[in-house]
């Protein structure tokens, strides 16, 4: 029975572990692209929902888009 080769060498894995353990940021912001998924996407969703809510309130207050 042969053992399967690892995806990455152990040395590279240990280097990555040391890097991420020494970064003094919050855990969800440690990676280079984590700011996009943790900050930018929720901000975009919040901004678009606020815009849609504001437009709906404006339309209701002016009677726009009513069906007869």
mmCIF file of C-alpha atoms in Angstrom:
data_model
loop_
_atom_site.group_PDB
_atom_site.id
_atom_site.type_symbol
_atom_site.label_atom_id
_atom_site.label_comp_id
_atom_site.label_asym_id
_atom_site.label_seq_id
_atom_site.Cartn_x
_atom_site.Cartn_y
_atom_site.Cartn_z
ATOM 1 C CA UNK A 1 0.000 0.000 0.000
ATOM 2 C CA UNK A 2 1.610 3.246 -1.105
ATOM 3 C CA UNK A 3 1.056 6.598 0.531
ATOM 4 C CA UNK A 4 -0.267 9.456 -1.512
ATOM 5 C CA UNK A 5 2.006 12.447 -2.074
ATOM 6 C CA UNK A 6 0.880 15.636 -0.308
ATOM 7 C CA UNK A 7 -0.438 18.572 -2.299
ATOM 8 C CA UNK A 8 2.197 20.901 -0.868
ATOM 9 C CA UNK A 9 5.547 20.193 0.758
ATOM 10 C CA UNK A 10 5.544 20.402 4.550
ATOM 11 C CA UNK A 11 8.087 23.202 4.552
ATOM 12 C CA UNK A 12 5.847 25.479 2.479
ATOM 13 C CA UNK A 13 2.915 24.660 4.723
ATOM 14 C CA UNK A 14 4.895 25.587 7.840
ATOM 15 C CA UNK A 15 5.998 28.855 6.208
ATOM 16 C CA UNK A 16 2.379 29.773 5.472
ATOM 17 C CA UNK A 17 1.328 28.863 9.015
ATOM 18 C CA UNK A 18 4.072 31.028 10.509
ATOM 19 C CA UNK A 19 3.107 33.922 8.251
ATOM 20 C CA UNK A 20 -0.590 33.810 9.153
ATOM 21 C CA UNK A 21 0.106 33.325 12.854
ATOM 22 C CA UNK A 22 2.367 36.398 12.943
ATOM 23 C CA UNK A 23 0.020 38.748 11.085
ATOM 24 C CA UNK A 24 -1.544 41.084 13.633
ATOM 25 C CA UNK A 25 -4.954 41.558 12.065
ATOM 26 C CA UNK A 26 -8.349 40.096 12.674
ATOM 27 C CA UNK A 27 -8.653 36.495 11.578
ATOM 28 C CA UNK A 28 -11.124 37.214 8.775
ATOM 29 C CA UNK A 29 -8.834 39.888 7.229
ATOM 30 C CA UNK A 30 -5.551 37.974 7.120
ATOM 31 C CA UNK A 31 -5.518 36.889 3.475
ATOM 32 C CA UNK A 32 -4.731 39.218 0.612
ATOM 33 C CA UNK A 33 -8.197 38.967 -0.974
ATOM 34 C CA UNK A 34 -10.175 38.600 2.248
ATOM 35 C CA UNK A 35 -10.957 42.316 2.359
ATOM 36 C CA UNK A 36 -13.057 41.931 -0.774
ATOM 37 C CA UNK A 37 -15.254 39.194 0.676
ATOM 38 C CA UNK A 38 -15.391 40.551 4.232
ATOM 39 C CA UNK A 39 -15.742 44.269 3.593
ATOM 40 C CA UNK A 40 -16.566 45.208 -0.003
ATOM 41 C CA UNK A 41 -19.405 42.749 -0.687
ATOM 42 C CA UNK A 42 -21.362 43.512 2.533
ATOM 43 C CA UNK A 43 -20.922 47.260 1.931
ATOM 44 C CA UNK A 44 -22.222 46.892 -1.619
ATOM 45 C CA UNK A 45 -25.237 44.889 -0.421
ATOM 46 C CA UNK A 46 -26.001 47.438 2.299
ATOM 47 C CA UNK A 47 -25.704 50.371 -0.123
ATOM 48 C CA UNK A 48 -27.942 48.771 -2.741
ATOM 49 C CA UNK A 49 -30.584 47.806 -0.165
ATOM 50 C CA UNK A 50 -30.599 51.347 1.282
ATOM 51 C CA UNK A 51 -31.009 52.748 -2.219
ATOM 52 C CA UNK A 52 -33.928 50.423 -2.969
ATOM 53 C CA UNK A 53 -35.621 51.214 0.357
ATOM 54 C CA UNK A 54 -35.188 54.942 -0.251
ATOM 55 C CA UNK A 55 -36.588 54.673 -3.761
ATOM 56 C CA UNK A 56 -39.572 52.691 -2.475
ATOM 57 C CA UNK A 57 -40.342 55.280 0.201
ATOM 58 C CA UNK A 58 -40.058 58.076 -2.372
ATOM 59 C CA UNK A 59 -42.377 56.260 -4.768
ATOM 60 C CA UNK A 60 -44.922 55.575 -2.001
ATOM 61 C CA UNK A 61 -44.919 59.161 -0.789
ATOM 62 C CA UNK A 62 -45.436 60.529 -4.324
ATOM 63 C CA UNK A 63 -47.865 57.835 -5.482
ATOM 64 C CA UNK A 64 -45.635 56.655 -8.304
ATOM 65 C CA UNK A 65 -46.128 53.158 -9.693
ATOM 66 C CA UNK A 66 -49.598 52.534 -8.254
ATOM 67 C CA UNK A 67 -51.871 50.133 -10.055
ATOM 68 C CA UNK A 68 -55.417 51.332 -10.532
#
